[in-house]
PDB file of C-alpha atoms and ligand atoms in Angstrom:
ATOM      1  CA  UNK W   1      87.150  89.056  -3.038  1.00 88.00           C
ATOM      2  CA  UNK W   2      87.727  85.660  -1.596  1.00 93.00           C
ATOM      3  CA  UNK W   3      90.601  85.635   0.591  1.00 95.00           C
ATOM      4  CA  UNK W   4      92.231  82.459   2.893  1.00 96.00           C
ATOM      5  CA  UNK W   5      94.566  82.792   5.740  1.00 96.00           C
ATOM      6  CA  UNK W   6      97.203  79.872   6.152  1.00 95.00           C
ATOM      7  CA  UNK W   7      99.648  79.574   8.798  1.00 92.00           C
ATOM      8  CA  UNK W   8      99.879  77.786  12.210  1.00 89.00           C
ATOM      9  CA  UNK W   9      98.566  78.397  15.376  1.00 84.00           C
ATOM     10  CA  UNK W  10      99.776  81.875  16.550  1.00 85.00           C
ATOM     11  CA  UNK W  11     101.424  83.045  13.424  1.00 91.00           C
ATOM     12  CA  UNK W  12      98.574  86.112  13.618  1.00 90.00           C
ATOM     13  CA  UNK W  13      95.887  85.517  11.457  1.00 92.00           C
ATOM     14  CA  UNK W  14      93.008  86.268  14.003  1.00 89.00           C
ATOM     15  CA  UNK W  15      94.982  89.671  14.731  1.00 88.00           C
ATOM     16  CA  UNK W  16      95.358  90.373  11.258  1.00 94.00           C
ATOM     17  CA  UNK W  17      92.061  89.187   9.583  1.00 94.00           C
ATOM     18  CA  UNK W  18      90.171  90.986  12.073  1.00 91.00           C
ATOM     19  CA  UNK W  19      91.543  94.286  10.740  1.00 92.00           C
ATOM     20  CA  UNK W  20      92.062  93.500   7.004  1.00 94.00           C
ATOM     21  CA  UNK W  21      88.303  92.183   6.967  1.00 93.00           C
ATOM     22  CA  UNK W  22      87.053  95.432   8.345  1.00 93.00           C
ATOM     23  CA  UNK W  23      89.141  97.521   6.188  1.00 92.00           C
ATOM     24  CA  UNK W  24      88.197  96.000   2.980  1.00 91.00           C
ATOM     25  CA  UNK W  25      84.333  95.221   4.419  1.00 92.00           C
ATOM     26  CA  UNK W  26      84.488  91.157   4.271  1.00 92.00           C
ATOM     27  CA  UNK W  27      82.856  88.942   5.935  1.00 92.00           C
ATOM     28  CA  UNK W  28      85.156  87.251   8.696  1.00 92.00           C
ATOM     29  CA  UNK W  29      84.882  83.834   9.288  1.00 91.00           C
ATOM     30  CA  UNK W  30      87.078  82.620  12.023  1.00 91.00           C
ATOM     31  CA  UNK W  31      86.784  78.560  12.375  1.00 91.00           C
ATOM     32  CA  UNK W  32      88.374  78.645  15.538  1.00 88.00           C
ATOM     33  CA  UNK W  33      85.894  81.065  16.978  1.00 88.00           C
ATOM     34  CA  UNK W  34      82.916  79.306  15.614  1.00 90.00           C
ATOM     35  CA  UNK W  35      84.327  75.829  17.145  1.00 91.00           C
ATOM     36  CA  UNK W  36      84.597  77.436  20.794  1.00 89.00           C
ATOM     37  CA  UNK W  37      81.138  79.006  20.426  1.00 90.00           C
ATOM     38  CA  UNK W  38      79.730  75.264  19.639  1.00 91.00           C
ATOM     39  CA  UNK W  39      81.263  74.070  22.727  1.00 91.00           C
ATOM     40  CA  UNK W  40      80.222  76.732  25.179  1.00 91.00           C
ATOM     41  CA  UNK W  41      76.855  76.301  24.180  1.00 94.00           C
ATOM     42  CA  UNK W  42      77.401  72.410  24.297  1.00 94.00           C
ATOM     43  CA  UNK W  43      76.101  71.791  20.924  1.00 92.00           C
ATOM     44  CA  UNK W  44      76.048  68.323  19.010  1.00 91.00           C
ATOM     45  CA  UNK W  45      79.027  69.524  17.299  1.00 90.00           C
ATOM     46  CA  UNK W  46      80.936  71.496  20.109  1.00 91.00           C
ATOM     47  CA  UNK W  47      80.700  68.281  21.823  1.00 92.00           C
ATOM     48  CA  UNK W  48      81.643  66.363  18.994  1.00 90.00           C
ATOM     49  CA  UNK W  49      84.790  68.404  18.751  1.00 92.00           C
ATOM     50  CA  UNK W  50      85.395  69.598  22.121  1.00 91.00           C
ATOM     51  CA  UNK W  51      87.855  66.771  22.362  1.00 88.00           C
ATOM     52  CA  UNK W  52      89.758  66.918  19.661  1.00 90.00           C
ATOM     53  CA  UNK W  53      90.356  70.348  20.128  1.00 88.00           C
ATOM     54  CA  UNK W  54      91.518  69.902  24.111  1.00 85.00           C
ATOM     55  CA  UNK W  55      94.341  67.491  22.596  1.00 83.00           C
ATOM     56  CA  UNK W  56      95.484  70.280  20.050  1.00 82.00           C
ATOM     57  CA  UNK W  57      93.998  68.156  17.387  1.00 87.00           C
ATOM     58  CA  UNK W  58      92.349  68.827  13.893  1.00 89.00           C
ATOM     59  CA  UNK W  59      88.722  68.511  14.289  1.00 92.00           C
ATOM     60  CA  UNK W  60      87.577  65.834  11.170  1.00 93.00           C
ATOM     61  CA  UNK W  61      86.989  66.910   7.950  1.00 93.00           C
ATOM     62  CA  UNK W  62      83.010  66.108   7.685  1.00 91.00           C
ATOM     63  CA  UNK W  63      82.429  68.257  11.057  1.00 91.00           C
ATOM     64  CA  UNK W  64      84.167  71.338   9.361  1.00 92.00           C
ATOM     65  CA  UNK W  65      82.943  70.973   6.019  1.00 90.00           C
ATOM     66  CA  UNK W  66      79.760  70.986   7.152  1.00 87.00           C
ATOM     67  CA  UNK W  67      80.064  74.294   9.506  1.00 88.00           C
ATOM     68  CA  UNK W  68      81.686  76.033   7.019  1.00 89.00           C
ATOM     69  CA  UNK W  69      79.459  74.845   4.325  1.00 84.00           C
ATOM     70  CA  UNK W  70      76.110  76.433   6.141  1.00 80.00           C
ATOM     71  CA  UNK W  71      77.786  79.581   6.113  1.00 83.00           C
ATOM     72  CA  UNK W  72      79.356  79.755   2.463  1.00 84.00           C
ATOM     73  CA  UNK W  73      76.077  80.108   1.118  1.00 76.00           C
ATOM     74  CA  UNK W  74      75.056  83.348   2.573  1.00 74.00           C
ATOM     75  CA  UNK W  75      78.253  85.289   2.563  1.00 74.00           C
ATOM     76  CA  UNK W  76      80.397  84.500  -0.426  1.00 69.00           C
ATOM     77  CA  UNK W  77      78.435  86.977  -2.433  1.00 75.00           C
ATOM     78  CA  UNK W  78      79.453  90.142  -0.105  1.00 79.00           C
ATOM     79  CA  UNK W  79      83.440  88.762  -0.053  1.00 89.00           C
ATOM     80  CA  UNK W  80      84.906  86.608   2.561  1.00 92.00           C
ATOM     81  CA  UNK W  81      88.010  85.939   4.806  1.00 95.00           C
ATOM     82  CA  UNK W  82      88.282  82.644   6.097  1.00 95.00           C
ATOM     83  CA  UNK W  83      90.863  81.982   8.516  1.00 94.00           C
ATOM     84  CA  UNK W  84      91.331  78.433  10.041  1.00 90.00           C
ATOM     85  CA  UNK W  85      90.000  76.799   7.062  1.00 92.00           C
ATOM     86  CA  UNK W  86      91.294  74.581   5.204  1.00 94.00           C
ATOM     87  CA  UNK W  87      93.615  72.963   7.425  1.00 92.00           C
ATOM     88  CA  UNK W  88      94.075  69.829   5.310  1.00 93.00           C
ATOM     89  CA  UNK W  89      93.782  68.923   1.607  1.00 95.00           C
ATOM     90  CA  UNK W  90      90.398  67.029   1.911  1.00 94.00           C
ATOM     91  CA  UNK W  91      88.716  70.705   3.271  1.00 94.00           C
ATOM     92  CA  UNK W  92      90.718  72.729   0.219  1.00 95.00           C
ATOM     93  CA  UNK W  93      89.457  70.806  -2.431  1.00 95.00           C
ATOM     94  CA  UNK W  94      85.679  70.584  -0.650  1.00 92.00           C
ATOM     95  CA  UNK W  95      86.188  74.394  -0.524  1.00 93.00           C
ATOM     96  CA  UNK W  96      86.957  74.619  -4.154  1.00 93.00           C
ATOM     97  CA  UNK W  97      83.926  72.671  -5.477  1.00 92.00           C
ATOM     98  CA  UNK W  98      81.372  74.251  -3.161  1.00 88.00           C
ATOM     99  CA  UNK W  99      82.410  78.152  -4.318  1.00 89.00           C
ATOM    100  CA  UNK W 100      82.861  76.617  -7.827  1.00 88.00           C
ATOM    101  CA  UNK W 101      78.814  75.506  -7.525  1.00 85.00           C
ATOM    102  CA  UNK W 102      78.357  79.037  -6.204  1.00 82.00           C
ATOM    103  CA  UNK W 103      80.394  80.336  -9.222  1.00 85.00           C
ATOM    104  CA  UNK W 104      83.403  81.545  -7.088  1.00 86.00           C
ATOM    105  CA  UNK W 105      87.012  80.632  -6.089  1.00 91.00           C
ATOM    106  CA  UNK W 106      89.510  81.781  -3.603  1.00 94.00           C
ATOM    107  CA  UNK W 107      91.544  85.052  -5.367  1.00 94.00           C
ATOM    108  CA  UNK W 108      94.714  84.861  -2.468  1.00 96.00           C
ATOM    109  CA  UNK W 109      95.346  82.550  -0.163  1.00 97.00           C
ATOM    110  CA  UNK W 110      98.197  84.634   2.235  1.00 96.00           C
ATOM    111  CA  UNK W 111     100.898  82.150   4.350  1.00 96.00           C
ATOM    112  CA  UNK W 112     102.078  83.719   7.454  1.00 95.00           C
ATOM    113  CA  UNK W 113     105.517  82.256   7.819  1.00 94.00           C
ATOM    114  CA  UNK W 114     106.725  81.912  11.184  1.00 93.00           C
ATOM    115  CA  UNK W 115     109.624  80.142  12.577  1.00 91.00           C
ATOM    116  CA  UNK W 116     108.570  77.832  15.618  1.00 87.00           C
ATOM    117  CA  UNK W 117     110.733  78.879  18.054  1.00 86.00           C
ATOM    118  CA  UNK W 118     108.752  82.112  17.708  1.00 89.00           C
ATOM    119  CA  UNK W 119     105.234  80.517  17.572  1.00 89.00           C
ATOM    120  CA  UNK W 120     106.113  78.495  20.999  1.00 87.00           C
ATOM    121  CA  UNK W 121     107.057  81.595  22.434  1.00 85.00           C
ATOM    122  CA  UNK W 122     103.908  83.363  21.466  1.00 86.00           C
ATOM    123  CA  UNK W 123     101.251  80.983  22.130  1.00 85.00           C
ATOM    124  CA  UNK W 124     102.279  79.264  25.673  1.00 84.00           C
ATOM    125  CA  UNK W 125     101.899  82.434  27.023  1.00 87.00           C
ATOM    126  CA  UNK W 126      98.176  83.861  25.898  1.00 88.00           C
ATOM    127  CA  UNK W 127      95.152  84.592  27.561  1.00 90.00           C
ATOM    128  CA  UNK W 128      91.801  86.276  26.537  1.00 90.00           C
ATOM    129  CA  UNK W 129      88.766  87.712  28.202  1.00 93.00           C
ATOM    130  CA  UNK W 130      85.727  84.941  27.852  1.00 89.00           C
ATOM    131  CA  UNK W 131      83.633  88.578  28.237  1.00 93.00           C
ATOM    132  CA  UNK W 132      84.754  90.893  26.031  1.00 92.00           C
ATOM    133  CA  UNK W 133      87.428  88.634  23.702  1.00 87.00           C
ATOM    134  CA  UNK W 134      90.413  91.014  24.400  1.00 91.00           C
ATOM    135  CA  UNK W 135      93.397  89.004  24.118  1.00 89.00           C
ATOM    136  CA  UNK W 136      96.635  89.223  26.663  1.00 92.00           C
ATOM    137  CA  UNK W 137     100.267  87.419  26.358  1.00 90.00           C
ATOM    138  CA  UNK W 138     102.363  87.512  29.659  1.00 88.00           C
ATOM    139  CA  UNK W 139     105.128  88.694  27.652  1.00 85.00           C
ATOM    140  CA  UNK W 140     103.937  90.968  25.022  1.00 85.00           C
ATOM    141  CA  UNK W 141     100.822  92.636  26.298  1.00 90.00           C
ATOM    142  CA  UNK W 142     100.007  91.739  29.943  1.00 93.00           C
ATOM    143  CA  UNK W 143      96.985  92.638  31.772  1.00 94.00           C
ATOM    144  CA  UNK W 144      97.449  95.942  34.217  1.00 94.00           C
ATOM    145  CA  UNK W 145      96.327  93.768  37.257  1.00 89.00           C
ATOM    146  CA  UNK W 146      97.154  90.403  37.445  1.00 82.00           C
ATOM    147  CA  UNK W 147      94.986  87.712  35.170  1.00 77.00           C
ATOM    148  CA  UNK W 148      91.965  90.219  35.029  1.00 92.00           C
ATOM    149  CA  UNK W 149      90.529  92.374  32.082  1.00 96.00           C
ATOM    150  CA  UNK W 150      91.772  95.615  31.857  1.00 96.00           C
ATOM    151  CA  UNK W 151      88.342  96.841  30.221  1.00 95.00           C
ATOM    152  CA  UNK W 152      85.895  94.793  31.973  1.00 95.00           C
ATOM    153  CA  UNK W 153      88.049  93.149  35.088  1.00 94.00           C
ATOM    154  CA  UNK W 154      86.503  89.755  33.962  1.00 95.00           C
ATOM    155  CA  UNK W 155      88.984  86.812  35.171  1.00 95.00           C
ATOM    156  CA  UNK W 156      91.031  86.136  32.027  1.00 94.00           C
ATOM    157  CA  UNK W 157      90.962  82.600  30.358  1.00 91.00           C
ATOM    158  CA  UNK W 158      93.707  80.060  29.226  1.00 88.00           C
ATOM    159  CA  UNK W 159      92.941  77.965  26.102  1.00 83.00           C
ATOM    160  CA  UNK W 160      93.024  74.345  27.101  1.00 82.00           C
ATOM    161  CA  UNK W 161      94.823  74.302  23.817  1.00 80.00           C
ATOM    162  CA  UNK W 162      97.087  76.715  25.022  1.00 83.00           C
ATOM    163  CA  UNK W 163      98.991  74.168  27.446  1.00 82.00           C
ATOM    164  CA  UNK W 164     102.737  73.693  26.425  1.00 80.00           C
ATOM    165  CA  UNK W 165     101.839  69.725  26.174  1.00 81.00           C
ATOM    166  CA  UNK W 166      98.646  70.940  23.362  1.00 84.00           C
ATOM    167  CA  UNK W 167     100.990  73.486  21.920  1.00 86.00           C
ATOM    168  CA  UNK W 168     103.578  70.868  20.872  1.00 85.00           C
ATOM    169  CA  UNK W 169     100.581  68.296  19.102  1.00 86.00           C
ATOM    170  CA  UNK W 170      99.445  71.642  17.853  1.00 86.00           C
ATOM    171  CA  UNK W 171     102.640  71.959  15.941  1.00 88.00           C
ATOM    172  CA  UNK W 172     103.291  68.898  14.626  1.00 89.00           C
ATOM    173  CA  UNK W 173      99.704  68.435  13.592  1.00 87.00           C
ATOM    174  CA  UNK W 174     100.007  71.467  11.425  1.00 88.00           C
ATOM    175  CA  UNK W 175     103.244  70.404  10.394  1.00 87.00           C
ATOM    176  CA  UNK W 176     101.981  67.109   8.910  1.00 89.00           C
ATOM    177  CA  UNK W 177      97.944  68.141   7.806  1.00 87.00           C
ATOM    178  CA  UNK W 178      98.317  71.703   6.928  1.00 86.00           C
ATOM    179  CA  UNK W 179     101.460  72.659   5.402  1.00 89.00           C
ATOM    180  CA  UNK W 180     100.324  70.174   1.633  1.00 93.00           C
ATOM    181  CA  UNK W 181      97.440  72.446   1.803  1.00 96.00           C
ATOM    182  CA  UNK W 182     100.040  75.248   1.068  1.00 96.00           C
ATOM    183  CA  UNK W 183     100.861  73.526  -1.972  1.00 96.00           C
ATOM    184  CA  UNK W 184      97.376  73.181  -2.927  1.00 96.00           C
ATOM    185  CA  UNK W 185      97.308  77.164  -3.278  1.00 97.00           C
ATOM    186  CA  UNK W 186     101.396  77.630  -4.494  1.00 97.00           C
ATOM    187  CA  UNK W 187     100.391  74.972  -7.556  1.00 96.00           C
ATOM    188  CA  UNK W 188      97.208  77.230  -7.816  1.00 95.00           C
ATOM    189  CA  UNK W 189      99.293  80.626  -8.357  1.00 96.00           C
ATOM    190  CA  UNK W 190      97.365  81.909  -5.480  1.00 96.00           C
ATOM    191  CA  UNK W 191      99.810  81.313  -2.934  1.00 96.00           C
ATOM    192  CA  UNK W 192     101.724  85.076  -0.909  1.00 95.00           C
ATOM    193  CA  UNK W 193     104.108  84.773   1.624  1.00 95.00           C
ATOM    194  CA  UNK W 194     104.021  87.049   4.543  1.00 95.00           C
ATOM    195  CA  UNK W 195     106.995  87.403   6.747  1.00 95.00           C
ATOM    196  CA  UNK W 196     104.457  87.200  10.200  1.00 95.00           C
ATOM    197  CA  UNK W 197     107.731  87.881  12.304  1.00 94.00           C
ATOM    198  CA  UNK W 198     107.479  91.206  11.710  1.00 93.00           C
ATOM    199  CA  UNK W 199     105.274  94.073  14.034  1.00 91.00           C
ATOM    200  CA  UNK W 200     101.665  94.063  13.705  1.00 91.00           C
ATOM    201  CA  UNK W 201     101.808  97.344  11.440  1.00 94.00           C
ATOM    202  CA  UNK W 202     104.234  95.824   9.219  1.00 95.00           C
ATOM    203  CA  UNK W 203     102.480  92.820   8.114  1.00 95.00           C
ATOM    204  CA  UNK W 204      99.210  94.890   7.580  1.00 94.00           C
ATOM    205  CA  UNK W 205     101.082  97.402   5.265  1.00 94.00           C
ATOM    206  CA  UNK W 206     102.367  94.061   3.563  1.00 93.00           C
ATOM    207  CA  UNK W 207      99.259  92.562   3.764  1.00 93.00           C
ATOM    208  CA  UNK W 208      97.034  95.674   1.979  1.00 91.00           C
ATOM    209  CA  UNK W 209      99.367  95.495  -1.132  1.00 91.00           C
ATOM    210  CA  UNK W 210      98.495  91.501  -1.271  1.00 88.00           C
ATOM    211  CA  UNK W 211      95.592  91.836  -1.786  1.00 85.00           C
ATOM    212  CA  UNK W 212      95.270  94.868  -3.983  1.00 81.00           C
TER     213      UNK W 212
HETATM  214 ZN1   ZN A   1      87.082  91.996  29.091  1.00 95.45          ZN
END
């Protein structure tokens, strides 16, 4: 089972891959993730993409075809979830013909559709643990004491792409790169829309019957 996650930035695929990937025993790749781990550890290609990320922009092309590339080989057998790839045409199709040479393809590629008034509101408030990776929102799930971790009372981070001026570019960006890459999958037949303005719960019940 070869499953991609498309939406933009906090519609709830980290939330909801997380789970689904552990429930059906995939292997979760999470771009994002893997990009923030580069630049912590100041690697040639944290660095190279440190910032474009700061800016809220897509990191190129040749920089995340080649992460993702290294890591195709090695899991597509067991089944995979990738979520924050592709982000543009130019990764889809490099994603096709690399699982095609490994004599696989993507099964469902799952849209979260939500409206942007709602991702605004969701993403200018989030924080996370840099410890433990628990995740906070002033609104929705705030930390007991203020700005630390309520399991390991770490000091709780802000994403630099996080900042209402990032947020906006974020947007946009996904607005212009990402949303042909949704018809990439629709002219496919592999394209299911998930309402992600519904609870948690809801869009996992939704989300196990997608991919049955
Ligand atoms: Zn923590």
């Amino acid at each position: 089972m070869l499953i991609v996650f498309l939406g933009a930035p906090g519609a709830g695929k980290g939330t909801q891959a997380k789970s689904l990937s552990e429930k059906k025993g995939l292997t979760h790749l999470a771009t994002g993730d893997m990009l923030r781990a580069e630049v912590a550890v100041e690697s040639e290609l944290g660095m190279k993409a440190r910032s474009f990320m700061d800016r809220g922009d897509l990191v190129p092309d040749d920089v995340m075809i080649g992460m993702i590339s290294g890591r195709l080989k090695d899991t597509v057998s067991g089944g995979l979830l990738l979520d924050g790839f592709p982000r543009t045409v130019a990764q889809a199709e490099a994603l096709d013909e690399a699982l095609e040479a490994a004599g696989a393809g993507v099964d469902r590629a799952i849209y979260f559709e939500v409206s942007e008034e709602e991702l605004i509101r969701r993403l200018a408030g989030r924080s996370t643990c840099p410890d433990c990776q628990r995740a906070y929102h002033d609104t929705f799930n705030p930390p007991a004491t203020a700005d630390g971790c309520d399991d390991c009372g770490t000091t709780l981070l802000r994403r630099e792409d996080d900042r209402p001026e990032a947020v906006r570019n974020r947007l946009v960006v996904y607005e212009t790169q990402t949303t042909p890459v949704l018809d990439h999958y629709r002219t496919a037949g592999k394209l299911v829309s998930v309402d992600g303005e519904q609870s948690i719960d809801a869009v996992q019940t939704v989300l196990a019957a997608a991919v049955e």
